[in-house]
PDB file of C-alpha atoms and ligand atoms in Angstrom:
ATOM      1  CA  MET A   1     -69.358 -59.039  53.941  1.00  0.00           C
ATOM      2  CA  LYS A   2     -69.826 -60.572  51.184  1.00  0.00           C
ATOM      3  CA  LEU A   3     -67.405 -57.866  49.642  1.00  0.00           C
ATOM      4  CA  ASP A   4     -64.768 -59.103  51.808  1.00  0.00           C
ATOM      5  CA  LEU A   5     -65.497 -62.900  50.636  1.00  0.00           C
ATOM      6  CA  ILE A   6     -65.065 -61.383  47.416  1.00  0.00           C
ATOM      7  CA  THR A   7     -61.758 -59.722  47.820  1.00  0.00           C
ATOM      8  CA  ASN A   8     -60.380 -61.713  49.820  1.00  0.00           C
ATOM      9  CA  LYS A   9     -60.425 -64.758  47.616  1.00  0.00           C
ATOM     10  CA  ARG A  10     -59.228 -67.001  50.566  1.00  0.00           C
ATOM     11  CA  ASN A  11     -56.824 -70.236  49.465  1.00  0.00           C
ATOM     12  CA  ILE A  12     -54.883 -70.990  52.618  1.00  0.00           C
ATOM     13  CA  GLU A  13     -51.547 -72.654  52.286  1.00  0.00           C
ATOM     14  CA  LYS A  14     -50.118 -73.938  55.409  1.00  0.00           C
ATOM     15  CA  ASN A  15     -51.096 -70.895  57.374  1.00  0.00           C
ATOM     16  CA  MET A  16     -50.798 -68.713  55.117  1.00  0.00           C
ATOM     17  CA  ASN A  17     -52.991 -66.670  52.525  1.00  0.00           C
ATOM     18  CA  PRO A  18     -51.104 -66.073  49.567  1.00  0.00           C
ATOM     19  CA  ASN A  19     -53.328 -62.961  49.096  1.00  0.00           C
ATOM     20  CA  ASP A  20     -51.836 -61.158  52.151  1.00  0.00           C
ATOM     21  CA  GLU A  21     -48.519 -61.655  50.620  1.00  0.00           C
ATOM     22  CA  PHE A  22     -47.623 -58.235  49.378  1.00  0.00           C
ATOM     23  CA  TYR A  23     -45.147 -55.576  50.535  1.00  0.00           C
ATOM     24  CA  THR A  24     -45.245 -52.081  51.096  1.00  0.00           C
ATOM     25  CA  PRO A  25     -42.983 -49.763  48.353  1.00  0.00           C
ATOM     26  CA  ILE A  26     -40.987 -46.321  50.394  1.00  0.00           C
ATOM     27  CA  TYR A  27     -43.099 -44.391  48.549  1.00  0.00           C
ATOM     28  CA  ALA A  28     -46.141 -44.939  50.247  1.00  0.00           C
ATOM     29  CA  ILE A  29     -44.231 -44.753  54.105  1.00  0.00           C
ATOM     30  CA  LYS A  30     -43.224 -41.611  53.701  1.00  0.00           C
ATOM     31  CA  PRO A  31     -46.109 -39.313  53.712  1.00  0.00           C
ATOM     32  CA  LEU A  32     -46.765 -40.888  57.074  1.00  0.00           C
ATOM     33  CA  LEU A  33     -43.468 -40.068  58.803  1.00  0.00           C
ATOM     34  CA  LYS A  34     -44.058 -36.609  59.496  1.00  0.00           C
ATOM     35  CA  TYR A  35     -47.053 -37.422  61.765  1.00  0.00           C
ATOM     36  CA  LEU A  36     -44.865 -40.356  63.814  1.00  0.00           C
ATOM     37  CA  ASP A  37     -42.671 -37.949  64.993  1.00  0.00           C
ATOM     38  CA  ASN A  38     -44.061 -38.044  69.050  1.00  0.00           C
ATOM     39  CA  TYR A  39     -43.586 -41.596  68.667  1.00  0.00           C
ATOM     40  CA  LYS A  40     -39.732 -43.087  70.176  1.00  0.00           C
ATOM     41  CA  THR A  41     -40.290 -47.196  69.939  1.00  0.00           C
ATOM     42  CA  ILE A  42     -43.014 -48.186  66.521  1.00  0.00           C
ATOM     43  CA  TRP A  43     -44.207 -51.574  66.967  1.00  0.00           C
ATOM     44  CA  CYS A  44     -44.560 -53.298  63.457  1.00  0.00           C
ATOM     45  CA  PRO A  45     -47.087 -56.038  63.833  1.00  0.00           C
ATOM     46  CA  PHE A  46     -46.642 -57.948  60.593  1.00  0.00           C
ATOM     47  CA  ASP A  47     -42.946 -56.732  59.704  1.00  0.00           C
ATOM     48  CA  ASN A  48     -39.685 -58.834  59.253  1.00  0.00           C
ATOM     49  CA  GLU A  49     -36.380 -57.263  58.936  1.00  0.00           C
ATOM     50  CA  ASP A  50     -37.008 -57.177  54.880  1.00  0.00           C
ATOM     51  CA  SER A  51     -39.923 -54.702  55.379  1.00  0.00           C
ATOM     52  CA  TYR A  52     -39.592 -50.847  54.368  1.00  0.00           C
ATOM     53  CA  PHE A  53     -41.780 -50.109  57.190  1.00  0.00           C
ATOM     54  CA  VAL A  54     -38.780 -51.259  59.137  1.00  0.00           C
ATOM     55  CA  LYS A  55     -35.985 -49.918  57.234  1.00  0.00           C
ATOM     56  CA  GLU A  56     -37.925 -46.456  57.056  1.00  0.00           C
ATOM     57  CA  LEU A  57     -38.411 -45.869  60.351  1.00  0.00           C
ATOM     58  CA  GLU A  58     -35.419 -46.805  61.710  1.00  0.00           C
ATOM     59  CA  LYS A  59     -33.821 -44.375  59.080  1.00  0.00           C
ATOM     60  CA  ALA A  60     -36.394 -41.811  60.604  1.00  0.00           C
ATOM     61  CA  GLY A  61     -35.118 -42.134  63.990  1.00  0.00           C
ATOM     62  CA  HIS A  62     -37.431 -44.513  65.610  1.00  0.00           C
ATOM     63  CA  LYS A  63     -36.552 -47.886  67.499  1.00  0.00           C
ATOM     64  CA  VAL A  64     -38.622 -50.731  65.762  1.00  0.00           C
ATOM     65  CA  ILE A  65     -39.651 -53.882  67.643  1.00  0.00           C
ATOM     66  CA  TYR A  66     -40.569 -55.519  64.124  1.00  0.00           C
ATOM     67  CA  THR A  67     -42.944 -59.132  64.525  1.00  0.00           C
ATOM     68  CA  HIS A  68     -44.111 -61.554  62.533  1.00  0.00           C
ATOM     69  CA  ILE A  69     -46.241 -64.936  62.144  1.00  0.00           C
ATOM     70  CA  LEU A  70     -43.669 -66.252  60.265  1.00  0.00           C
ATOM     71  CA  ASN A  71     -41.213 -66.113  63.348  1.00  0.00           C
ATOM     72  CA  GLY A  72     -43.785 -67.663  65.359  1.00  0.00           C
ATOM     73  CA  GLU A  73     -45.114 -64.130  66.893  1.00  0.00           C
ATOM     74  CA  ASP A  74     -48.910 -64.005  65.965  1.00  0.00           C
ATOM     75  CA  PHE A  75     -50.211 -60.269  66.210  1.00  0.00           C
ATOM     76  CA  PHE A  76     -53.885 -62.073  68.105  1.00  0.00           C
ATOM     77  CA  GLU A  77     -51.744 -63.597  71.004  1.00  0.00           C
ATOM     78  CA  ILE A  78     -48.617 -61.289  71.318  1.00  0.00           C
ATOM     79  CA  GLU A  79     -47.717 -57.732  72.404  1.00  0.00           C
ATOM     80  CA  PRO A  80     -44.319 -55.634  73.509  1.00  0.00           C
ATOM     81  CA  ASP A  81     -44.046 -54.025  76.937  1.00  0.00           C
ATOM     82  CA  ASN A  82     -43.209 -50.879  76.143  1.00  0.00           C
ATOM     83  CA  TYR A  83     -43.944 -49.491  72.219  1.00  0.00           C
ATOM     84  CA  ASP A  84     -45.627 -45.758  71.559  1.00  0.00           C
ATOM     85  CA  CYS A  85     -47.490 -46.381  67.862  1.00  0.00           C
ATOM     86  CA  ILE A  86     -48.494 -49.458  66.202  1.00  0.00           C
ATOM     87  CA  VAL A  87     -47.035 -49.143  62.395  1.00  0.00           C
ATOM     88  CA  SER A  88     -48.113 -51.997  59.146  1.00  0.00           C
ATOM     89  CA  ASN A  89     -49.904 -52.917  56.301  1.00  0.00           C
ATOM     90  CA  PRO A  90     -51.531 -55.451  57.781  1.00  0.00           C
ATOM     91  CA  PRO A  91     -53.044 -58.989  56.218  1.00  0.00           C
ATOM     92  CA  TYR A  92     -56.552 -57.549  54.328  1.00  0.00           C
ATOM     93  CA  SER A  93     -58.139 -60.629  54.974  1.00  0.00           C
ATOM     94  CA  LEU A  94     -57.622 -60.893  58.706  1.00  0.00           C
ATOM     95  CA  LYS A  95     -59.016 -56.640  58.420  1.00  0.00           C
ATOM     96  CA  ASN A  96     -62.070 -56.784  60.682  1.00  0.00           C
ATOM     97  CA  GLU A  97     -60.289 -58.938  63.262  1.00  0.00           C
ATOM     98  CA  VAL A  98     -57.183 -56.295  62.984  1.00  0.00           C
ATOM     99  CA  LEU A  99     -58.931 -53.816  63.322  1.00  0.00           C
ATOM    100  CA  ASN A 100     -60.765 -55.316  66.195  1.00  0.00           C
ATOM    101  CA  ARG A 101     -57.652 -55.955  68.185  1.00  0.00           C
ATOM    102  CA  LEU A 102     -56.056 -52.508  67.768  1.00  0.00           C
ATOM    103  CA  PHE A 103     -58.963 -51.072  68.668  1.00  0.00           C
ATOM    104  CA  LYS A 104     -59.125 -52.952  71.840  1.00  0.00           C
ATOM    105  CA  LEU A 105     -55.310 -51.996  72.287  1.00  0.00           C
ATOM    106  CA  ASN A 106     -55.445 -48.416  72.542  1.00  0.00           C
ATOM    107  CA  LYS A 107     -52.394 -47.254  70.910  1.00  0.00           C
ATOM    108  CA  PRO A 108     -52.026 -45.035  68.559  1.00  0.00           C
ATOM    109  CA  PHE A 109     -51.916 -46.786  64.953  1.00  0.00           C
ATOM    110  CA  ALA A 110     -51.501 -46.189  61.719  1.00  0.00           C
ATOM    111  CA  MET A 111     -52.475 -49.395  59.481  1.00  0.00           C
ATOM    112  CA  LEU A 112     -52.951 -49.198  55.400  1.00  0.00           C
ATOM    113  CA  MET A 113     -55.348 -50.845  53.677  1.00  0.00           C
ATOM    114  CA  GLY A 114     -57.535 -51.216  50.424  1.00  0.00           C
ATOM    115  CA  VAL A 115     -59.968 -48.756  50.525  1.00  0.00           C
ATOM    116  CA  VAL A 116     -62.920 -50.953  48.687  1.00  0.00           C
ATOM    117  CA  GLY A 117     -65.660 -51.644  51.162  1.00  0.00           C
ATOM    118  CA  ILE A 118     -64.187 -50.516  54.357  1.00  0.00           C
ATOM    119  CA  PHE A 119     -67.157 -49.507  55.396  1.00  0.00           C
ATOM    120  CA  GLU A 120     -68.844 -51.778  53.663  1.00  0.00           C
ATOM    121  CA  SER A 121     -69.360 -54.626  56.653  1.00  0.00           C
ATOM    122  CA  LYS A 122     -71.667 -54.582  59.796  1.00  0.00           C
ATOM    123  CA  THR A 123     -68.572 -55.145  62.363  1.00  0.00           C
ATOM    124  CA  ARG A 124     -66.314 -52.290  60.701  1.00  0.00           C
ATOM    125  CA  PHE A 125     -69.177 -49.783  61.004  1.00  0.00           C
ATOM    126  CA  ASP A 126     -69.883 -50.569  64.222  1.00  0.00           C
ATOM    127  CA  LEU A 127     -65.778 -49.953  64.964  1.00  0.00           C
ATOM    128  CA  PHE A 128     -65.378 -46.718  63.226  1.00  0.00           C
ATOM    129  CA  LYS A 129     -68.752 -45.868  64.729  1.00  0.00           C
ATOM    130  CA  ASN A 130     -67.486 -46.214  68.387  1.00  0.00           C
ATOM    131  CA  ASN A 131     -63.917 -45.428  68.153  1.00  0.00           C
ATOM    132  CA  ASN A 132     -61.978 -42.651  67.071  1.00  0.00           C
ATOM    133  CA  PHE A 133     -60.060 -42.460  63.496  1.00  0.00           C
ATOM    134  CA  GLU A 134     -58.606 -40.726  60.875  1.00  0.00           C
ATOM    135  CA  ILE A 135     -57.356 -41.614  57.323  1.00  0.00           C
ATOM    136  CA  MET A 136     -55.089 -40.603  54.950  1.00  0.00           C
ATOM    137  CA  TYR A 137     -56.242 -40.207  51.275  1.00  0.00           C
ATOM    138  CA  PHE A 138     -53.704 -40.622  48.438  1.00  0.00           C
ATOM    139  CA  ASN A 139     -53.456 -38.810  45.217  1.00  0.00           C
ATOM    140  CA  LYS A 140     -52.391 -42.431  43.227  1.00  0.00           C
ATOM    141  CA  ARG A 141     -52.751 -45.936  44.131  1.00  0.00           C
ATOM    142  CA  ILE A 142     -50.110 -47.841  45.565  1.00  0.00           C
ATOM    143  CA  SER A 143     -48.658 -50.754  43.733  1.00  0.00           C
ATOM    144  CA  TYR A 144     -46.760 -53.425  45.478  1.00  0.00           C
ATOM    145  CA  PHE A 145     -44.147 -55.500  45.698  1.00  0.00           C
ATOM    146  CA  ARG A 146     -44.788 -59.341  45.268  1.00  0.00           C
ATOM    147  CA  ASN A 147     -41.353 -59.913  47.488  1.00  0.00           C
ATOM    148  CA  TYR A 148     -38.708 -57.596  48.595  1.00  0.00           C
ATOM    149  CA  GLU A 149     -36.522 -58.200  46.236  1.00  0.00           C
ATOM    150  CA  GLU A 150     -38.201 -56.437  43.396  1.00  0.00           C
ATOM    151  CA  GLU A 151     -36.315 -53.172  41.702  1.00  0.00           C
ATOM    152  CA  LYS A 152     -40.283 -51.781  41.230  1.00  0.00           C
ATOM    153  CA  PRO A 153     -43.454 -52.530  42.981  1.00  0.00           C
ATOM    154  CA  MET A 154     -45.271 -54.752  39.974  1.00  0.00           C
ATOM    155  CA  LEU A 155     -48.269 -55.373  41.440  1.00  0.00           C
ATOM    156  CA  ASN A 156     -51.054 -53.060  41.439  1.00  0.00           C
ATOM    157  CA  PRO A 157     -54.318 -53.845  42.679  1.00  0.00           C
ATOM    158  CA  PRO A 158     -57.745 -52.774  41.562  1.00  0.00           C
ATOM    159  CA  PHE A 159     -58.399 -50.036  44.420  1.00  0.00           C
ATOM    160  CA  SER A 160     -57.132 -47.385  46.153  1.00  0.00           C
ATOM    161  CA  SER A 161     -55.386 -47.857  49.677  1.00  0.00           C
ATOM    162  CA  VAL A 162     -55.556 -45.589  52.548  1.00  0.00           C
ATOM    163  CA  TYR A 163     -53.857 -45.220  56.001  1.00  0.00           C
ATOM    164  CA  ILE A 164     -56.445 -45.918  58.854  1.00  0.00           C
ATOM    165  CA  THR A 165     -55.319 -44.462  61.707  1.00  0.00           C
ATOM    166  CA  HIS A 166     -56.028 -43.611  65.873  1.00  0.00           C
ATOM    167  CA  ASN A 167     -55.002 -41.078  67.347  1.00  0.00           C
ATOM    168  CA  VAL A 168     -52.048 -40.221  64.842  1.00  0.00           C
ATOM    169  CA  LEU A 169     -53.170 -37.720  62.484  1.00  0.00           C
ATOM    170  CA  PRO A 170     -54.302 -34.131  63.291  1.00  0.00           C
ATOM    171  CA  LYS A 171     -57.433 -34.218  61.529  1.00  0.00           C
ATOM    172  CA  GLN A 172     -60.104 -36.484  60.382  1.00  0.00           C
ATOM    173  CA  ILE A 173     -59.250 -36.476  57.113  1.00  0.00           C
ATOM    174  CA  ILE A 174     -55.126 -35.922  55.257  1.00  0.00           C
ATOM    175  CA  PHE A 175     -55.063 -36.024  52.039  1.00  0.00           C
ATOM    176  CA  GLU A 176     -51.120 -36.708  51.369  1.00  0.00           C
ATOM    177  CA  GLU A 177     -49.308 -36.515  48.271  1.00  0.00           C
ATOM    178  CA  ILE A 178     -46.692 -39.594  46.833  1.00  0.00           C
ATOM    179  CA  GLU A 179     -43.934 -39.457  44.745  1.00  0.00           C
ATOM    180  CA  LYS A 180     -43.790 -43.009  42.321  1.00  0.00           C
ATOM    181  CA  SER A 181     -40.455 -42.210  41.036  1.00  0.00           C
ATOM    182  CA  ASP A 182     -39.263 -43.147  44.690  1.00  0.00           C
ATOM    183  CA  LYS A 183     -38.893 -46.840  44.887  1.00  0.00           C
TER     184      LYS A 183
HETATM  185  C1  SAM B   1     -49.546 -57.300  53.457  1.00  0.00           C
HETATM  186  S1  SAM B   1     -48.493 -58.144  53.763  1.00  0.00           S
HETATM  187  C2  SAM B   1     -47.719 -56.668  54.634  1.00  0.00           C
HETATM  188  C3  SAM B   1     -46.237 -56.958  54.780  1.00  0.00           C
HETATM  189  C4  SAM B   1     -45.066 -55.468  55.409  1.00  0.00           C
HETATM  190  N1  SAM B   1     -46.172 -55.212  57.006  1.00  0.00           N
HETATM  191  C5  SAM B   1     -44.930 -54.677  54.206  1.00  0.00           C
HETATM  192  O1  SAM B   1     -46.212 -54.070  54.417  1.00  0.00           O
HETATM  193  O2  SAM B   1     -44.136 -55.072  53.409  1.00  0.00           O
HETATM  194  C6  SAM B   1     -48.852 -58.805  55.426  1.00  0.00           C
HETATM  195  C7  SAM B   1     -48.513 -59.651  56.186  1.00  0.00           C
HETATM  196  O3  SAM B   1     -48.804 -60.387  57.427  1.00  0.00           O
HETATM  197  C8  SAM B   1     -48.234 -61.638  58.299  1.00  0.00           C
HETATM  198  N2  SAM B   1     -49.182 -62.160  58.638  1.00  0.00           N
HETATM  199  C9  SAM B   1     -50.818 -62.438  58.547  1.00  0.00           C
HETATM  200  N3  SAM B   1     -51.116 -62.481  59.677  1.00  0.00           N
HETATM  201  C10 SAM B   1     -50.284 -62.610  60.503  1.00  0.00           C
HETATM  202  C11 SAM B   1     -50.416 -62.544  61.955  1.00  0.00           C
HETATM  203  N4  SAM B   1     -51.731 -63.562  62.888  1.00  0.00           N
HETATM  204  N5  SAM B   1     -49.628 -62.065  62.969  1.00  0.00           N
HETATM  205  C12 SAM B   1     -48.507 -61.453  62.501  1.00  0.00           C
HETATM  206  N6  SAM B   1     -48.036 -61.412  60.990  1.00  0.00           N
HETATM  207  C13 SAM B   1     -49.153 -62.062  60.226  1.00  0.00           C
HETATM  208  C14 SAM B   1     -48.840 -61.986  56.290  1.00  0.00           C
HETATM  209  O4  SAM B   1     -47.776 -63.018  56.594  1.00  0.00           O
HETATM  210  C15 SAM B   1     -47.966 -61.118  55.343  1.00  0.00           C
HETATM  211  O5  SAM B   1     -46.447 -61.065  55.590  1.00  0.00           O
END
């Protein structure tokens, strides 16, 4: 819990935590795509139309439902009627709450998250112990965009990111390589 407080450094302005505003590059999404072939409709619950999750999933032929708090769509209060899988990069300041809700929804999901301290929490220990989950581990750290207009992701967090998934990956741990020359 202490580590969560340090890594989240909450500084909330108008219901937004600036530490949660960083956006995922395409190269971090590509390695996941081949595991999503069975899912026709994908819900991206922390995303707007500019999100590369939305764009890449649509490009790969999925129907994408995207929702975001700034459009009045709070992940903790809504759920689309029909969808097959949930994919995104969630607000890290809410990782316990997000994982808790995802496991309760009990749909396949893939969430990109910082790996530091992911198992160092009683709440998450219990969630991981009591639910099926898998991890996708990368050969390199992912950099993030501060806004979608940037040419290259310039934000380099001091931790690696992994996908935590539920009933998506074929093994409990999968290793994938990322190509940082992609955007
Ligand atoms: C780490 S960012 C990632 C954005 C996008 N998924 C991406 O990867 O490019 C998480 C986003 O979730 C939004 N968010 C925070 N709380 C939310 C909530 N309760 N419901 C929906 N979106 C929320 C934040 O404003 C932020 O834009």
